[in-house]
Coordinates of C-alpha atoms in Angstrom, one line a residue:
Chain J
X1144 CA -47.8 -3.5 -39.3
X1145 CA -44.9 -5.4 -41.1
X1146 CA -43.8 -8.5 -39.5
X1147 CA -40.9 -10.8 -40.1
X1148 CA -41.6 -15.0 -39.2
X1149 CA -38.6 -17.1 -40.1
X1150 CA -38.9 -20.8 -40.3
X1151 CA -36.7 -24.2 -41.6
X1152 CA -35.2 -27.0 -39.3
X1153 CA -34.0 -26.9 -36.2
X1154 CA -31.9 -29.0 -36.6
X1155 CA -29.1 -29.5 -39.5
X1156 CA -26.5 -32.5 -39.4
X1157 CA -22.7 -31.5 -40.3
X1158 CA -21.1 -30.9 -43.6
X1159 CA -25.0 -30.2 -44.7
X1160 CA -26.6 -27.1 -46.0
X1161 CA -28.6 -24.7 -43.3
X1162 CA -31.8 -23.6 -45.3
X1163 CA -33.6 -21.1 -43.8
X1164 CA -37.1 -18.5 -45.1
X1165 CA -38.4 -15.3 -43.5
X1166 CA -41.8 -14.2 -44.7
X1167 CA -42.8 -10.6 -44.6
X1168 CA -46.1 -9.8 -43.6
X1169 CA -48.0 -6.6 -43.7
X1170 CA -46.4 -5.5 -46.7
X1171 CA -44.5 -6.1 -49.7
X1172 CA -40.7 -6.8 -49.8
X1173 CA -40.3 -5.1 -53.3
X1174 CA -42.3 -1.8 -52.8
X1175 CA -40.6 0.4 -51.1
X1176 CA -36.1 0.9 -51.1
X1177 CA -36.0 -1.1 -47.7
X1178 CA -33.2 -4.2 -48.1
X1179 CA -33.3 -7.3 -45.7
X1180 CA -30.6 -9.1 -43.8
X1181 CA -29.8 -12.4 -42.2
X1182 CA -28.0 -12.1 -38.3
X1183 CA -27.4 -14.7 -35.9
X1184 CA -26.4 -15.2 -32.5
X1185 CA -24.5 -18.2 -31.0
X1186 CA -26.0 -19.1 -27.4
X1187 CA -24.6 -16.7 -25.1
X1188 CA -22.4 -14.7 -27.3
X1189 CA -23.4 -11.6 -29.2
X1190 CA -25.3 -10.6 -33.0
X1191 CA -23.0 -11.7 -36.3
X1192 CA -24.3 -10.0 -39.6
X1193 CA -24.1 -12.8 -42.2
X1194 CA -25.7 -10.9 -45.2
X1195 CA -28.3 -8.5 -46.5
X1196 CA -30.2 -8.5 -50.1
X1197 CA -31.7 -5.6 -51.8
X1198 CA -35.3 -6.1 -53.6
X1199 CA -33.7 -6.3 -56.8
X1200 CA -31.0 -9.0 -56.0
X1201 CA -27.8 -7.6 -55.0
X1202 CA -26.2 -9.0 -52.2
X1203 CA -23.9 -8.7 -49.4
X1204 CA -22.6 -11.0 -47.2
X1205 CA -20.2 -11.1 -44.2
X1206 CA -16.3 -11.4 -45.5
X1207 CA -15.7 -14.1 -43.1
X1208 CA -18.6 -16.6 -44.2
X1209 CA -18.9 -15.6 -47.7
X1210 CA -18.1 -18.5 -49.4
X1211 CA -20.4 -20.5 -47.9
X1212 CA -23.7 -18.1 -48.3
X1213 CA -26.2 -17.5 -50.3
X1214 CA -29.2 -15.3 -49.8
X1215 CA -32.0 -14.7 -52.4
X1216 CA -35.3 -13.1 -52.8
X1217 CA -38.5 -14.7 -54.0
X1218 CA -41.6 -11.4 -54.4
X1219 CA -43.7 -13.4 -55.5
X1220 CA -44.0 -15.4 -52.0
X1221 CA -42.8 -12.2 -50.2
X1222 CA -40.0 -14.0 -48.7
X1223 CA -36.5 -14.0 -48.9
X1224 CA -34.1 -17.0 -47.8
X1225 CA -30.6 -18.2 -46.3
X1226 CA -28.7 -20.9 -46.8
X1227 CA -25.4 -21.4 -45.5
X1228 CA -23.2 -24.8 -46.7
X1229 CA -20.8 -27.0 -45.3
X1230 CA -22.1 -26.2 -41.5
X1231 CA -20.4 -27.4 -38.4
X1232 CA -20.8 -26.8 -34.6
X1233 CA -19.5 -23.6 -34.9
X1234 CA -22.6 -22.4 -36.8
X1235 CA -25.2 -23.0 -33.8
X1236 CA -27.1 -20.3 -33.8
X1237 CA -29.9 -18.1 -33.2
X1238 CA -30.7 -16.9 -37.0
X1239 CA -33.1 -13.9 -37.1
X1240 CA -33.7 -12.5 -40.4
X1241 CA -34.3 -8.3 -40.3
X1242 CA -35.1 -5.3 -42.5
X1243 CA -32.5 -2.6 -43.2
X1244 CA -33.7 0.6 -43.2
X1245 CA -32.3 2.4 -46.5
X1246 CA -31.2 5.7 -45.5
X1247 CA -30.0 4.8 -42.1
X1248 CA -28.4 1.3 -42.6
X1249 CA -30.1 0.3 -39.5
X1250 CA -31.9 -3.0 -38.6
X1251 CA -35.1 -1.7 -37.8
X1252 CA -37.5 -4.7 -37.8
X1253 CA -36.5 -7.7 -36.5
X1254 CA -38.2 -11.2 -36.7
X1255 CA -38.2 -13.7 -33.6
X1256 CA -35.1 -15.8 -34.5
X1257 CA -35.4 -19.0 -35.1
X1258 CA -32.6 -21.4 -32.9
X1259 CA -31.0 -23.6 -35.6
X1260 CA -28.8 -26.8 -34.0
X1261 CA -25.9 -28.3 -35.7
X1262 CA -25.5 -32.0 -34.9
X1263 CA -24.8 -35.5 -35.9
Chain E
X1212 CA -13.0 -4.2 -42.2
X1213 CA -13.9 -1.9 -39.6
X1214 CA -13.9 -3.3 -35.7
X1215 CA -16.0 -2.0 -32.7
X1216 CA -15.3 -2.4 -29.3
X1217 CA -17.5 -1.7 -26.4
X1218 CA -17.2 -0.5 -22.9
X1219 CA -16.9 -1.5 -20.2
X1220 CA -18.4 -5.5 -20.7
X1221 CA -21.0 -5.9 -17.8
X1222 CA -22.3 -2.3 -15.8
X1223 CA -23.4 -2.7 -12.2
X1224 CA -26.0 0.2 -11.5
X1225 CA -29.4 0.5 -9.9
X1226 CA -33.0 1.8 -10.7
X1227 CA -32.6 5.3 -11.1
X1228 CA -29.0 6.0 -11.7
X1229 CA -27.4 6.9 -15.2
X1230 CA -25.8 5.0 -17.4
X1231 CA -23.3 6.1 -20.2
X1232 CA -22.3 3.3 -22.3
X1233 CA -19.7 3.8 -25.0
X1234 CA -18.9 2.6 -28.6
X1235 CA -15.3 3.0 -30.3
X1236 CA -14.8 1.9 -33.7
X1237 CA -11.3 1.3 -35.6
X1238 CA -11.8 3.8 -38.1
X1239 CA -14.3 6.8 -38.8
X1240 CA -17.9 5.6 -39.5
X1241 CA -19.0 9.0 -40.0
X1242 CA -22.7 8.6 -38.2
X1243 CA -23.4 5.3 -39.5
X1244 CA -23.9 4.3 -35.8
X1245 CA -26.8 2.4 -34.4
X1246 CA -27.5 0.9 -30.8
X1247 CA -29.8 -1.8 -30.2
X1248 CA -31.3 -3.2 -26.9
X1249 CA -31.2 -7.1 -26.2
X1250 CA -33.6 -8.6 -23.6
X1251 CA -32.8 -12.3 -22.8
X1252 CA -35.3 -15.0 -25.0
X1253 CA -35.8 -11.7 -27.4
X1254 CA -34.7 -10.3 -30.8
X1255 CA -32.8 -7.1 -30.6
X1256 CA -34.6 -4.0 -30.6
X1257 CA -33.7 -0.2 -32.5
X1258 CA -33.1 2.0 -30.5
X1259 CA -30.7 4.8 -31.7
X1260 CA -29.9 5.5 -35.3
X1261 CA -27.5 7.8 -37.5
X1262 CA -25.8 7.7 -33.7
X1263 CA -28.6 10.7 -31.7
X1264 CA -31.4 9.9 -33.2
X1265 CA -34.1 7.7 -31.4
X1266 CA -36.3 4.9 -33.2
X1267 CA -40.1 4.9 -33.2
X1268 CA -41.5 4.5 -29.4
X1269 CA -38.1 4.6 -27.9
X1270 CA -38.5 6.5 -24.6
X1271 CA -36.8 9.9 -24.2
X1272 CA -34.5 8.6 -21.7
X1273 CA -32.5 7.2 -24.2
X1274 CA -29.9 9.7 -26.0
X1275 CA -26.7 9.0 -28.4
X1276 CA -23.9 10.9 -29.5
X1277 CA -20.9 11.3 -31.2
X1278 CA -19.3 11.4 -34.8
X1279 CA -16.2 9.6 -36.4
X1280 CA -15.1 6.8 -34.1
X1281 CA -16.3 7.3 -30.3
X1282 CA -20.4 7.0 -29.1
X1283 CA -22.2 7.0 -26.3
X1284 CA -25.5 5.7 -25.9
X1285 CA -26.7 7.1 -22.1
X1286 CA -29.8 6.1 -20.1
X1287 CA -30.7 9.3 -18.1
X1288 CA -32.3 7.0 -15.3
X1289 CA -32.5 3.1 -15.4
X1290 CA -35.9 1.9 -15.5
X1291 CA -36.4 -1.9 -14.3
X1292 CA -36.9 -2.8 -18.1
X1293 CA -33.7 -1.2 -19.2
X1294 CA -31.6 -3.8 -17.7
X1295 CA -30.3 -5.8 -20.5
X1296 CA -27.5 -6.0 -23.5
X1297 CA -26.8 -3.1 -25.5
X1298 CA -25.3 -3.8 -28.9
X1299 CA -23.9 -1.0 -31.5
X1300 CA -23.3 -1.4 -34.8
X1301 CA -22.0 0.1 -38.1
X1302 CA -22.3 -0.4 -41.7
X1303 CA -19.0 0.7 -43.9
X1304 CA -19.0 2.6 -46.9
X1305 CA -17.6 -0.4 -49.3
X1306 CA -17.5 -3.2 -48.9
X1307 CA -21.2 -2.7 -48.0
X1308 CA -20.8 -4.6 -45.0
X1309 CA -22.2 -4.5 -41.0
X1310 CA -20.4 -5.1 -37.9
X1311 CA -22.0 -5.2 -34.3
X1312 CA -19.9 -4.7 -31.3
X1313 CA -19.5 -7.2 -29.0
X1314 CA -22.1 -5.8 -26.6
X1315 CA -22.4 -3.6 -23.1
X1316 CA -24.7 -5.6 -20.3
X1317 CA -26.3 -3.8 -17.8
X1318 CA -27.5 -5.5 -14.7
X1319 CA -29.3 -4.5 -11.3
X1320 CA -26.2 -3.3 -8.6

């Protein structure tokens, strides 16, 4: 059964970069036309889509936080990572990483989120 | 860049009773429409894709529709477990990007 575990620090001071993995277990990331995405939730408030990645490398991220993101994939670990620049309060979040299901465009595996703090 | 709005905010029902939540989205997303169920401390869960049709293990009770720009995710009879946030969300033809709607909660009348 896949599984999705992300991990980095907790906490990340301002103006610094947010680094964050998500392993995939139970299967490969590069064997099959699934693509993987990044979302996060601020406490209290509802899911933001920052990006998604294809196996092969193409991206897409959210319009409104593209210039600070970057998400790549590494198949040899089986893990694929986020990491958002230049933070501030604002980026307080609940970051779950997810896979995309191909023909459906839906999130259909979710990891646990991991709650990522921004503060001095 | 395509916005979806969801009503109403918060529904008030008990055990039992039905409950018709509805998704409206700025402009046609065709059937690019999924719902997802949010229990508090939890990731989101799949529950309806391509707008009617229900992920792996989701309970018959659960049924979308609708096409274009207007969806309804209904629970034929609220189980204790159902009470949560419902989220829907879309992803556009180009840019390749996803939106989710700001979310529906439904709590115990």
């Amino acid at each position: 059964q896949l599984q999705l575990q992300e991990s980095g620090p907790g906490l990340v001071k301002p103006s610094e970069t947010l680094s964050l993995t998500c392993t995939v277990s139970g299967g490969s990331i590069s064997s099959s036309s699934y693509y993987w995405g990044w979302i996060r939730q601020p406490p209290g408030k509802g899911l933001e889509w920052i990006g998604s990645i294809y196996y092969s490398g193409s991206t897409y991220y959210n319009p409104s936080l593209k210039s600070r993101v970057t998400i790549s994939v590494d198949t040899s670990k089986n893990q694929f990572s986020l990491k958002l620049s230049s933070v501030t309060a604002a980026d307080t979040a609940v970051y779950y990483c997810a896979r995309v299901h191909p023909q459906h465009d839906a999130f259909d595996i979710w990891g646990q989120g991991t709650m990522v703090t921004v503060s001095s | 860049e395509i916005v979806l709005t969801q009503s109403p905010a918060t529904l008030s029902l008990s055990p039992g009773e039905r409950a018709t939540l509805s998704c409206r989205a700025s402009q046609s997303v065709s059937s690019y429409l999924a719902w997802y169920q949010q229990k508090p401390g939890q990731a989101p869960r799949l529950l309806i894709y391509d707008a009617s049709n229900r992920a792996t293990g989701i309970p018959a009770r659960f049924s979308g529709s609708g096409s274009g720009t207007d969806f309804t995710l209904t629970i034929s009879s609220l189980e204790p477990e159902d009470f949560a946030v419902y989220y829907c969300q879309q992803r556009s033809n180009w840019p390749r990007i996803f939106t989710f709607g700001p979310g529906t909660k439904v709590d115990i009348k």
